[in-house]
């Protein structure tokens, strides 16, 4: 039996009353509310009106979300996101990958008021265009599909992503509603109006600083892989994936190719297909492409031979494929991989004296690699690096250092930080300008509009820097590279992992200790930073000893693997077994 499709209202009242000063940004939703009857609002009842016969009718909502929109065949819509002149719009709301059922139709609304339709078209066309690389790690696939009907039989479909980078596209024109416009709240407020129009009420946000400040830990089922070091741990939109690693760390065992997945909805683990041995999936570089995990193996042991091959794992089919041989590597430490929307960019340090920092791109569509050698000066030999993909291209930080003999037993040291931007065309530009030269660049995370940097320490090349003291993270504008300090947090001097929830920053200590008369920082400690109040709140310590695998946020909870393989979760509300 087919499930009953959600009921579709036309210009009927929204399920709440609007009071107070009405903002222009909410005008789309407000127009509907003030022109209709709503219980207890004191308005005059207005019967539902049907579109005149001359108004074209948009297509019906499909039962499931489209995987991708094809390029527009109508020439006008190849250059304009929402061409003017539409007579009616049908909004179709689809659930995300975390929901059950996944990507299913959960609500719709037909809009045929000329005022509302024209306003919506105008606001969609005001969204800023995407530039350069795009990385949307928090995208769960939920969307509102706007179906526009025009005289002459033309139909235009516009997908509006509700999470991640909030990508908006008609298949040919690509925009974002992530808040990159002027004012910055432009996109998010448009999303709020669309949600109100289709009847979605805003629920309490599990990722908000207030919710996390009152969070709790839960001990969940133990991974069937047991104790594991250096595994790839990530969220694919439906399950937590634990891929590879080793049972005894880099000095205690060879890479292990076994893998497993945990489903938070069923609270169960399941075994996955083993990774190809050639991938060497231990301390690997990885990135999520939207439907596959790209993995490039970690540094090799003395008795291992590097293959320079990457693996692609598809959770939907539980199948691994191998890439062609990469033009980079082997790397001497864990490399970094980012996803641009079309290609994986891989970067890491090698033993090469001429070019120790190597970068390459991989295109899964064609199974081809391309070398991307950055224009690094011979006077600035890299020692380590950091990289992140943003809407303004991929940013690469090269932290360099060298020494010069100044006497029989004396040397002078030189160090600094160079910054390069990779454009969508594959060319590098040196954008160092006034970037600070004496500080490390740690764990850059792109939030969809800004870059977060974790607290670091003094950078002085090959020297031994002093212990971190009164450190703090930064917010970086990806276009200008302007930095804004984040206030010093309670875990900042330990070098914590940082995680962005979409609304707050989590600081998590998965190793290291600081103890003294007025301070105690131990493994498993957690703190939450509220960007609105710019204040920190400290949460409870994890109930088990933490392993070395980085923590993962799935949109509702933080998940961490304990040293014994137990899965821990942190959030509000807590997760049951």
Coordinates of C-alpha atoms in Angstrom, one line a residue:
X1 CA 0.0 0.0 0.0
X2 CA 1.3 3.4 -0.9
X3 CA 1.6 5.9 2.0
X4 CA -0.8 8.8 1.9
X5 CA 0.8 11.9 0.5
X6 CA 0.9 14.9 2.8
X7 CA -2.0 17.3 2.5
X8 CA -1.2 20.4 0.5
X9 CA -2.8 23.7 1.6
X10 CA -3.0 26.7 -0.8
X11 CA -3.2 30.2 0.5
X12 CA -4.5 29.1 3.9
X13 CA -3.4 30.5 7.3
X14 CA 0.0 29.6 8.6
X15 CA -0.3 27.7 11.9
X16 CA 0.8 30.5 14.1
X17 CA 0.0 34.2 14.7
X18 CA 2.4 37.0 13.8
X19 CA 2.6 39.8 16.3
X20 CA 4.8 42.9 16.8
X21 CA 6.9 44.7 14.2
X22 CA 6.9 42.7 10.9
X23 CA 10.3 42.6 9.2
X24 CA 10.7 42.9 5.5
X25 CA 12.7 39.6 5.5
X26 CA 9.7 37.8 6.8
X27 CA 7.3 39.5 4.4
X28 CA 6.8 36.4 2.3
X29 CA 5.4 34.4 5.2
X30 CA 3.8 37.4 6.8
X31 CA 1.7 38.3 3.7
X32 CA 0.1 34.9 4.0
X33 CA -0.6 35.2 7.7
X34 CA -2.2 38.6 7.7
X35 CA -4.5 37.9 4.8
X36 CA -6.0 34.8 6.4
X37 CA -7.9 33.7 9.4
X38 CA -6.0 32.3 12.4
X39 CA -7.5 31.0 15.6
X40 CA -7.2 33.6 18.4
X41 CA -5.6 36.3 16.2
X42 CA -8.6 38.4 15.7
X43 CA -8.4 38.5 12.0
X44 CA -11.2 38.1 9.5
X45 CA -11.7 34.7 8.1
X46 CA -10.9 34.4 4.4
X47 CA -11.8 31.3 2.4
X48 CA -9.2 29.5 0.4
X49 CA -8.9 30.8 -3.1
X50 CA -8.1 28.7 -6.1
X51 CA -5.8 30.0 -8.9
X52 CA -7.6 31.4 -11.9
X53 CA -7.8 29.1 -14.8
X54 CA -5.4 31.2 -16.8
X55 CA -2.6 30.8 -14.2
X56 CA -0.3 27.9 -15.1
X57 CA -0.1 25.1 -12.5
X58 CA 3.2 23.8 -11.3
X59 CA 4.0 20.1 -11.5
X60 CA 3.1 17.9 -8.6
X61 CA 5.7 17.0 -5.9
X62 CA 7.4 13.7 -6.3
X63 CA 7.3 11.2 -3.5
X64 CA 11.1 11.4 -3.0
X65 CA 13.7 14.1 -3.4
X66 CA 15.5 14.3 -6.7
X67 CA 19.1 13.2 -6.6
X68 CA 20.2 16.2 -8.6
X69 CA 18.6 18.7 -10.9
X70 CA 19.5 18.5 -14.6
X71 CA 20.8 21.5 -16.5
X72 CA 17.9 23.8 -17.6
X73 CA 16.7 23.4 -21.1
X74 CA 14.9 26.8 -21.1
X75 CA 17.5 29.3 -22.2
X76 CA 16.2 32.0 -19.8
X77 CA 16.7 29.8 -16.8
X78 CA 20.3 29.0 -17.8
X79 CA 21.3 32.5 -16.6
X80 CA 18.6 33.5 -14.1
X81 CA 17.9 31.3 -11.0
X82 CA 14.1 32.2 -10.9
X83 CA 13.0 34.0 -14.1
X84 CA 10.2 36.6 -13.5
X85 CA 6.7 36.0 -14.8
X86 CA 5.8 32.8 -13.0
X87 CA 2.1 32.5 -12.2
X88 CA 2.4 30.0 -9.3
X89 CA 4.9 28.1 -7.1
X90 CA 4.6 24.8 -5.5
X91 CA 6.9 24.2 -2.5
X92 CA 7.9 20.6 -1.8
X93 CA 9.6 19.8 1.5
X94 CA 11.8 16.7 1.7
X95 CA 13.4 15.0 4.7
X96 CA 17.2 14.5 5.0
X97 CA 19.4 11.4 5.1
X98 CA 19.0 11.2 8.9
X99 CA 15.2 10.9 8.8
X100 CA 13.2 7.7 8.4
X101 CA 12.1 7.4 5.6
X102 CA 15.1 9.2 4.0
X103 CA 14.6 12.0 1.4
X104 CA 10.9 11.6 1.5
X105 CA 8.1 14.2 0.9
X106 CA 6.9 15.5 4.2
X107 CA 4.9 18.6 3.2
X108 CA 4.0 20.9 0.4
X109 CA 2.2 24.2 -0.3
X110 CA 0.8 25.8 -3.5
X111 CA 1.4 29.5 -3.7
X112 CA -0.7 31.4 -6.3
X113 CA -0.9 34.9 -4.8
X114 CA 0.8 37.3 -7.2
X115 CA 2.3 39.4 -4.4
X116 CA 3.8 36.3 -2.6
X117 CA 5.0 34.7 -5.8
X118 CA 6.8 37.9 -7.0
X119 CA 8.4 38.5 -3.7
X120 CA 9.7 34.9 -3.5
X121 CA 11.2 35.1 -7.0
X122 CA 12.9 38.4 -6.2
X123 CA 14.4 37.1 -2.9
X124 CA 15.7 33.9 -4.6
X125 CA 17.4 36.0 -7.4
X126 CA 19.1 38.2 -4.8
X127 CA 21.0 35.2 -3.3
X128 CA 24.7 35.5 -3.9
X129 CA 26.5 33.3 -6.4
X130 CA 28.9 30.6 -5.4
X131 CA 32.6 31.2 -6.0
X132 CA 35.4 28.8 -6.1
X133 CA 35.5 25.5 -4.2
X134 CA 32.5 24.4 -2.1
X135 CA 32.7 22.1 0.9
X136 CA 29.5 21.2 2.8
X137 CA 30.3 18.5 5.4
X138 CA 27.2 19.1 7.4
X139 CA 24.7 18.7 4.5
X140 CA 22.1 16.0 5.3
X141 CA 20.3 16.3 2.0
X142 CA 17.1 17.9 3.4
X143 CA 15.7 20.5 1.0
X144 CA 12.7 22.5 -0.2
X145 CA 12.0 22.1 -3.9
X146 CA 10.3 25.1 -5.5
X147 CA 8.4 24.2 -8.7
X148 CA 7.7 27.3 -10.8
X149 CA 5.2 27.3 -13.7
X150 CA 5.2 29.9 -16.5
X151 CA 2.9 30.8 -19.4
X152 CA 3.9 28.8 -22.5
X153 CA 4.4 25.6 -20.6
X154 CA 7.9 26.4 -19.1
X155 CA 8.6 24.8 -15.7
X156 CA 11.6 25.6 -13.5
X157 CA 12.7 23.5 -10.5
X158 CA 14.8 25.2 -7.8
X159 CA 16.4 23.0 -5.0
X160 CA 17.0 24.9 -1.7
X161 CA 19.3 23.0 0.6
X162 CA 18.3 23.4 4.3
X163 CA 21.7 22.4 5.8
X164 CA 25.4 22.6 5.1
X165 CA 26.2 25.3 2.6
X166 CA 22.5 25.8 1.9
X167 CA 23.1 25.4 -1.8
X168 CA 20.3 26.8 -4.1
X169 CA 20.2 25.7 -7.8
X170 CA 18.0 25.2 -10.8
X171 CA 20.5 22.9 -12.3
X172 CA 22.3 25.7 -14.3
X173 CA 22.5 28.6 -11.9
X174 CA 24.1 28.0 -8.5
X175 CA 23.6 30.2 -5.4
X176 CA 23.9 29.9 -1.6
X177 CA 21.6 30.8 1.3
X178 CA 24.3 30.2 3.9
X179 CA 24.4 33.9 4.9
X180 CA 27.2 35.1 2.7
X181 CA 25.2 38.1 1.3
X182 CA 24.7 41.6 2.7
X183 CA 23.3 41.7 5.3
X184 CA 24.8 38.3 6.4
X185 CA 21.5 37.1 7.7
X186 CA 19.9 37.4 4.2
X187 CA 20.0 33.8 3.2
X188 CA 19.1 32.2 6.6
X189 CA 16.1 34.5 6.9
X190 CA 14.9 33.5 3.5
X191 CA 15.2 29.9 4.5
X192 CA 13.2 30.6 7.6
X193 CA 10.4 32.2 5.5
X194 CA 10.4 29.2 3.1
X195 CA 10.1 26.8 6.1
X196 CA 7.2 28.8 7.5
X197 CA 5.4 28.8 4.1
X198 CA 5.6 25.0 3.9
X199 CA 4.5 24.6 7.5
X200 CA 7.8 23.7 9.2
X201 CA 8.0 24.8 12.8
X202 CA 11.5 25.5 14.2
X203 CA 12.4 22.9 16.8
X204 CA 14.9 23.2 19.6
X205 CA 18.4 23.0 18.1
X206 CA 20.5 20.2 19.5
X207 CA 23.6 22.0 18.2
X208 CA 23.0 25.3 20.0
X209 CA 25.5 26.5 22.6
X210 CA 22.7 26.6 25.3
X211 CA 21.6 23.0 24.6
X212 CA 25.2 21.7 24.6
X213 CA 26.1 23.5 27.7
X214 CA 23.5 21.4 29.5
X215 CA 24.4 18.2 27.6
X216 CA 25.1 14.7 29.0
X217 CA 27.3 11.7 28.1
X218 CA 25.9 8.3 27.1
X219 CA 27.8 5.1 26.8
X220 CA 26.6 3.2 23.7
X221 CA 27.4 -0.2 22.2
X222 CA 31.1 -1.2 21.7
X223 CA 32.4 -1.3 18.2
X224 CA 32.9 -4.8 16.8
X225 CA 36.4 -3.6 15.8
X226 CA 37.4 -3.3 19.5
X227 CA 40.4 -1.1 20.3
X228 CA 41.5 0.7 17.2
X229 CA 44.0 3.5 16.6
X230 CA 44.2 5.9 13.6
X231 CA 40.9 4.8 12.0
X232 CA 38.8 7.0 9.8
X233 CA 35.7 8.0 11.7
X234 CA 33.0 10.0 10.0
X235 CA 29.2 10.6 9.6
X236 CA 27.8 9.8 6.1
X237 CA 24.3 11.3 6.8
X238 CA 22.8 8.1 8.1
X239 CA 25.5 6.1 9.9
X240 CA 28.8 6.5 11.7
X241 CA 31.6 4.8 9.7
X242 CA 34.7 3.4 11.3
X243 CA 37.1 2.5 8.6
X244 CA 40.6 0.8 9.0
X245 CA 43.1 1.9 11.6
X246 CA 45.3 -0.5 13.5
X247 CA 44.8 -2.5 16.7
X248 CA 48.1 -1.5 18.3
X249 CA 48.9 2.0 17.0
X250 CA 51.6 2.8 14.5
X251 CA 54.3 1.0 16.5
X252 CA 52.1 -1.9 17.6
X253 CA 50.6 -3.3 14.5
X254 CA 50.1 -3.1 10.8
X255 CA 47.1 -1.4 9.2
X256 CA 43.8 -3.3 9.6
X257 CA 41.4 -3.3 6.7
X258 CA 38.2 -4.2 8.6
X259 CA 35.4 -1.6 9.0
X260 CA 32.1 -1.1 10.8
X261 CA 29.1 1.2 10.9
X262 CA 26.8 2.4 13.7
X263 CA 23.2 3.5 13.1
X264 CA 22.0 5.9 15.9
X265 CA 18.4 5.1 15.0
X266 CA 18.7 1.4 15.7
X267 CA 21.6 1.7 18.2
X268 CA 23.4 -1.1 16.4
X269 CA 26.7 -1.8 14.8
X270 CA 27.2 -3.8 11.6
X271 CA 30.3 -5.0 9.8
X272 CA 31.3 -3.4 6.5
X273 CA 33.3 -4.6 3.5
X274 CA 37.0 -4.6 4.2
X275 CA 39.2 -2.0 2.6
X276 CA 41.6 -3.1 -0.2
X277 CA 44.9 -3.8 1.4
X278 CA 46.6 -1.4 -1.0
X279 CA 44.8 1.5 0.6
X280 CA 46.7 1.1 3.9
X281 CA 43.8 2.8 5.8
X282 CA 45.7 3.8 9.0
X283 CA 46.1 7.5 9.9
X284 CA 44.8 8.2 6.4
X285 CA 43.8 11.4 4.8
X286 CA 40.1 11.4 3.9
X287 CA 37.2 13.6 2.8
X288 CA 33.5 13.0 2.2
X289 CA 32.4 13.6 -1.4
X290 CA 28.6 13.6 -0.8
X291 CA 28.1 9.9 -1.4
X292 CA 31.6 8.3 -1.1
X293 CA 34.6 8.5 1.3
X294 CA 37.9 9.3 -0.4
X295 CA 40.8 7.7 1.6
X296 CA 44.5 8.0 1.0
X297 CA 46.6 5.8 3.2
X298 CA 48.8 7.1 6.0
X299 CA 52.6 7.0 6.4
X300 CA 54.1 3.6 5.9
X301 CA 56.1 1.5 8.4
X302 CA 59.7 0.5 7.5
X303 CA 58.5 -2.9 6.4
X304 CA 55.7 -1.5 4.2
X305 CA 55.7 -0.4 0.6
X306 CA 53.7 2.7 -0.3
X307 CA 51.2 2.2 -3.1
X308 CA 50.2 5.8 -3.7
X309 CA 46.6 4.5 -4.3
X310 CA 43.5 6.0 -2.8
X311 CA 40.2 4.1 -2.1
X312 CA 36.6 5.2 -2.5
X313 CA 34.0 3.6 -0.2
X314 CA 30.3 3.9 -1.1
X315 CA 28.1 3.3 2.0
X316 CA 25.0 2.8 -0.2
X317 CA 26.5 -0.2 -1.9
X318 CA 29.1 -1.3 0.7
X319 CA 31.6 -1.4 -2.0
X320 CA 35.2 -0.2 -2.4
X321 CA 36.9 1.0 -5.6
X322 CA 40.5 1.9 -6.2
X323 CA 41.8 5.1 -7.8
X324 CA 44.6 5.3 -10.3
X325 CA 48.1 6.0 -8.9
X326 CA 48.5 9.4 -7.4
X327 CA 51.3 11.7 -8.6
X328 CA 52.2 12.6 -4.9
X329 CA 53.5 10.7 -1.9
X330 CA 54.4 8.7 0.0
X331 CA 53.9 11.1 2.8
X332 CA 56.0 11.2 6.0
X333 CA 53.0 12.0 8.3
X334 CA 49.2 12.2 8.0
X335 CA 48.2 14.1 4.9
X336 CA 45.1 16.3 4.4
X337 CA 42.3 15.9 1.9
X338 CA 39.4 18.3 1.2
X339 CA 36.5 18.2 -1.2
X340 CA 35.7 21.0 -3.6
X341 CA 32.4 19.8 -4.9
X342 CA 34.0 18.1 -8.0
X343 CA 37.5 17.1 -6.9
X344 CA 39.4 15.8 -3.9
X345 CA 42.5 17.9 -3.1
X346 CA 45.2 15.9 -1.4
X347 CA 48.3 17.6 0.3
X348 CA 51.1 16.4 2.5
X349 CA 54.7 16.4 3.4
X350 CA 57.3 14.1 1.7
X351 CA 61.0 13.4 2.0
X352 CA 61.7 15.3 -1.2
X353 CA 64.3 18.1 -0.7
X354 CA 63.3 19.9 -3.8
X355 CA 59.5 20.0 -3.2
X356 CA 58.6 18.6 0.3
X357 CA 55.0 19.9 0.1
X358 CA 53.1 18.0 -2.6
X359 CA 49.5 18.7 -3.7
X360 CA 47.3 16.9 -6.3
X361 CA 43.7 16.8 -7.3
X362 CA 41.6 13.7 -8.0
X363 CA 38.4 13.7 -10.2
X364 CA 36.2 10.7 -9.3
X365 CA 34.1 11.2 -12.5
X366 CA 37.1 10.4 -14.7
X367 CA 39.4 8.6 -12.3
X368 CA 42.2 11.0 -13.1
X369 CA 44.8 12.8 -11.0
X370 CA 46.5 16.2 -11.7
X371 CA 49.5 17.5 -9.9
X372 CA 49.0 21.0 -8.4
X373 CA 52.5 22.2 -7.4
X374 CA 52.2 25.5 -5.4
X375 CA 54.7 28.3 -6.2
X376 CA 56.7 27.8 -3.0
X377 CA 60.0 29.8 -2.8
X378 CA 63.2 27.9 -2.3
X379 CA 63.9 30.3 0.6
X380 CA 60.8 29.1 2.4
X381 CA 61.1 25.3 2.7
X382 CA 57.9 23.9 4.1
X383 CA 58.0 21.9 7.4
X384 CA 54.2 21.4 7.8
X385 CA 51.0 22.5 6.3
X386 CA 47.2 23.1 6.7
X387 CA 44.4 23.2 4.1
X388 CA 40.7 23.9 3.9
X389 CA 38.1 24.3 1.1
X390 CA 35.9 27.4 1.1
X391 CA 33.6 29.2 -1.3
X392 CA 36.5 31.4 -2.2
X393 CA 38.8 28.5 -3.3
X394 CA 41.1 26.1 -1.4
X395 CA 43.4 27.8 1.1
X396 CA 46.8 26.2 1.7
X397 CA 49.1 27.3 4.6
X398 CA 52.8 26.4 4.2
X399 CA 54.6 26.7 7.5
X400 CA 58.3 27.0 6.7
X401 CA 61.6 27.1 8.5
X402 CA 65.3 27.1 7.7
X403 CA 68.6 27.8 9.4
X404 CA 71.8 29.5 8.3
X405 CA 75.3 29.0 9.7
X406 CA 76.6 32.2 11.1
X407 CA 79.8 30.9 12.8
X408 CA 81.8 27.8 13.7
X409 CA 79.1 26.7 16.2
X410 CA 76.3 29.2 15.7
X411 CA 73.2 29.2 13.5
X412 CA 70.4 31.7 12.8
X413 CA 66.9 30.5 12.3
X414 CA 64.3 31.8 10.0
X415 CA 60.6 30.9 9.8
X416 CA 57.2 32.0 8.7
X417 CA 53.8 31.1 7.1
X418 CA 52.9 31.5 3.5
X419 CA 49.3 31.3 2.3
X420 CA 48.2 30.2 -1.2
X421 CA 44.7 30.1 -2.7
X422 CA 43.8 27.5 -5.4
X423 CA 41.1 28.8 -7.8
X424 CA 38.5 26.6 -9.4
X425 CA 40.6 26.7 -12.6
X426 CA 43.5 25.0 -10.8
X427 CA 45.9 27.9 -10.5
X428 CA 47.6 29.1 -7.3
X429 CA 47.9 32.7 -6.0
X430 CA 50.1 33.8 -3.1
X431 CA 47.8 35.6 -0.7
X432 CA 50.1 35.8 2.3
X433 CA 50.0 39.6 2.5
X434 CA 49.8 40.4 6.2
X435 CA 49.1 36.9 7.5
X436 CA 50.9 36.5 10.9
X437 CA 54.2 34.8 10.6
X438 CA 54.8 33.6 14.1
X439 CA 51.8 31.3 14.9
X440 CA 50.8 27.9 13.9
X441 CA 47.7 27.2 11.8
X442 CA 45.6 24.4 13.3
X443 CA 42.5 22.5 12.2
X444 CA 40.9 25.0 9.8
X445 CA 37.2 24.3 9.5
X446 CA 34.9 26.0 7.0
X447 CA 31.5 26.7 8.5
X448 CA 29.8 27.7 5.2
X449 CA 30.7 31.4 5.6
X450 CA 33.8 31.6 7.8
X451 CA 36.9 29.6 8.8
X452 CA 37.5 28.5 12.4
X453 CA 41.1 27.9 13.5
X454 CA 41.9 25.9 16.6
X455 CA 44.2 27.3 19.3
X456 CA 47.8 26.7 18.4
X457 CA 51.2 27.9 19.6
X458 CA 54.2 30.0 18.6
X459 CA 55.6 29.0 15.2
X460 CA 59.4 29.2 14.9
X461 CA 60.3 26.5 12.4
X462 CA 62.5 23.7 13.7
X463 CA 63.0 25.3 17.1
X464 CA 61.4 24.1 20.3
X465 CA 58.6 26.6 21.2
X466 CA 57.6 27.4 24.7
X467 CA 54.6 25.6 26.2
X468 CA 51.2 27.1 25.0
X469 CA 49.9 29.8 27.4
X470 CA 46.7 31.9 27.1
X471 CA 46.2 30.6 23.5
X472 CA 42.9 31.1 21.6
X473 CA 41.3 30.3 18.3
X474 CA 40.4 32.6 15.5
X475 CA 37.6 33.3 13.0
X476 CA 38.9 34.0 9.5
X477 CA 37.2 35.7 6.6
X478 CA 37.9 33.3 3.7
X479 CA 37.9 36.2 1.2
X480 CA 40.1 38.7 3.0
X481 CA 41.8 36.4 5.5
X482 CA 41.0 38.9 8.2
X483 CA 41.3 37.2 11.6
X484 CA 39.1 37.8 14.7
X485 CA 40.2 36.4 18.0
X486 CA 38.0 33.9 19.8
X487 CA 38.2 34.5 23.6
X488 CA 40.5 32.2 25.5
X489 CA 38.7 29.0 26.3
X490 CA 39.2 26.6 29.3
X491 CA 40.9 23.9 27.1
X492 CA 42.8 26.1 24.6
X493 CA 46.2 25.5 26.1
X494 CA 46.0 21.8 25.6
X495 CA 45.6 21.9 21.8
X496 CA 42.0 20.5 21.7
X497 CA 40.1 19.3 18.7
X498 CA 37.4 21.8 17.6
X499 CA 34.1 20.8 16.0
X500 CA 31.5 23.1 14.4
X501 CA 27.8 22.2 15.0
X502 CA 26.3 24.8 12.8
X503 CA 25.6 27.0 15.8
X504 CA 28.4 26.6 18.3
X505 CA 32.0 25.5 18.5
X506 CA 32.8 22.4 20.6
X507 CA 36.3 22.2 22.1
X508 CA 37.2 18.6 23.0
X509 CA 40.4 17.2 24.7
X510 CA 41.1 13.7 23.4
X511 CA 44.6 13.6 24.9
X512 CA 46.9 15.6 27.2
X513 CA 46.7 16.9 30.7
X514 CA 47.3 20.2 32.5
X515 CA 47.0 20.1 36.3
X516 CA 47.9 22.7 38.9
X517 CA 46.6 24.7 41.8
X518 CA 44.0 26.5 39.8
X519 CA 43.6 24.4 36.7
X520 CA 42.7 20.8 35.8
X521 CA 42.4 19.7 32.1
X522 CA 42.1 16.0 31.5
X523 CA 41.3 13.8 28.5
X524 CA 37.6 13.7 27.8
X525 CA 37.0 17.3 28.9
X526 CA 34.6 19.4 26.8
X527 CA 33.8 23.1 26.4
X528 CA 31.3 25.0 24.3
X529 CA 31.7 28.4 22.8
X530 CA 28.7 30.5 22.0
X531 CA 29.3 32.9 19.0
X532 CA 26.4 35.1 20.0
X533 CA 27.5 35.8 23.5
X534 CA 31.2 35.1 22.8
X535 CA 31.4 33.1 26.1
X536 CA 32.6 29.7 27.0
X537 CA 30.8 27.0 29.0
X538 CA 32.4 23.9 30.3
X539 CA 30.6 20.5 30.1
X540 CA 31.0 17.3 32.0
X541 CA 34.0 15.0 31.4
X542 CA 33.6 11.9 29.2
X543 CA 32.9 8.8 31.3
X544 CA 35.6 6.6 29.7
X545 CA 39.2 6.9 28.6
X546 CA 39.2 8.4 25.1
X547 CA 41.0 6.9 22.1
X548 CA 43.0 8.9 19.5
X549 CA 40.3 8.9 16.8
X550 CA 38.8 12.5 16.4
X551 CA 35.3 13.1 17.5
X552 CA 32.4 13.5 15.0
X553 CA 29.2 15.6 15.0
X554 CA 26.2 14.1 13.2
X555 CA 23.8 17.1 13.5
X556 CA 22.4 16.1 16.9
X557 CA 25.1 14.6 19.0
X558 CA 28.9 14.4 19.4
X559 CA 30.2 10.9 19.0
X560 CA 33.6 9.7 20.3
X561 CA 35.3 6.3 20.4
X562 CA 36.6 5.3 23.8
X563 CA 40.0 3.5 24.0
X564 CA 38.3 0.2 24.5
X565 CA 36.1 0.6 21.5
X566 CA 33.0 1.8 23.3
X567 CA 31.0 4.5 21.5
X568 CA 30.2 7.6 23.6
X569 CA 27.8 10.3 22.7
X570 CA 27.3 13.8 24.1
X571 CA 24.3 16.0 23.6
X572 CA 21.0 17.3 24.9
X573 CA 19.0 15.2 25.2
X574 CA 21.3 12.3 25.9
X575 CA 21.2 9.2 23.7
X576 CA 19.9 5.9 25.1
X577 CA 21.3 2.5 24.5

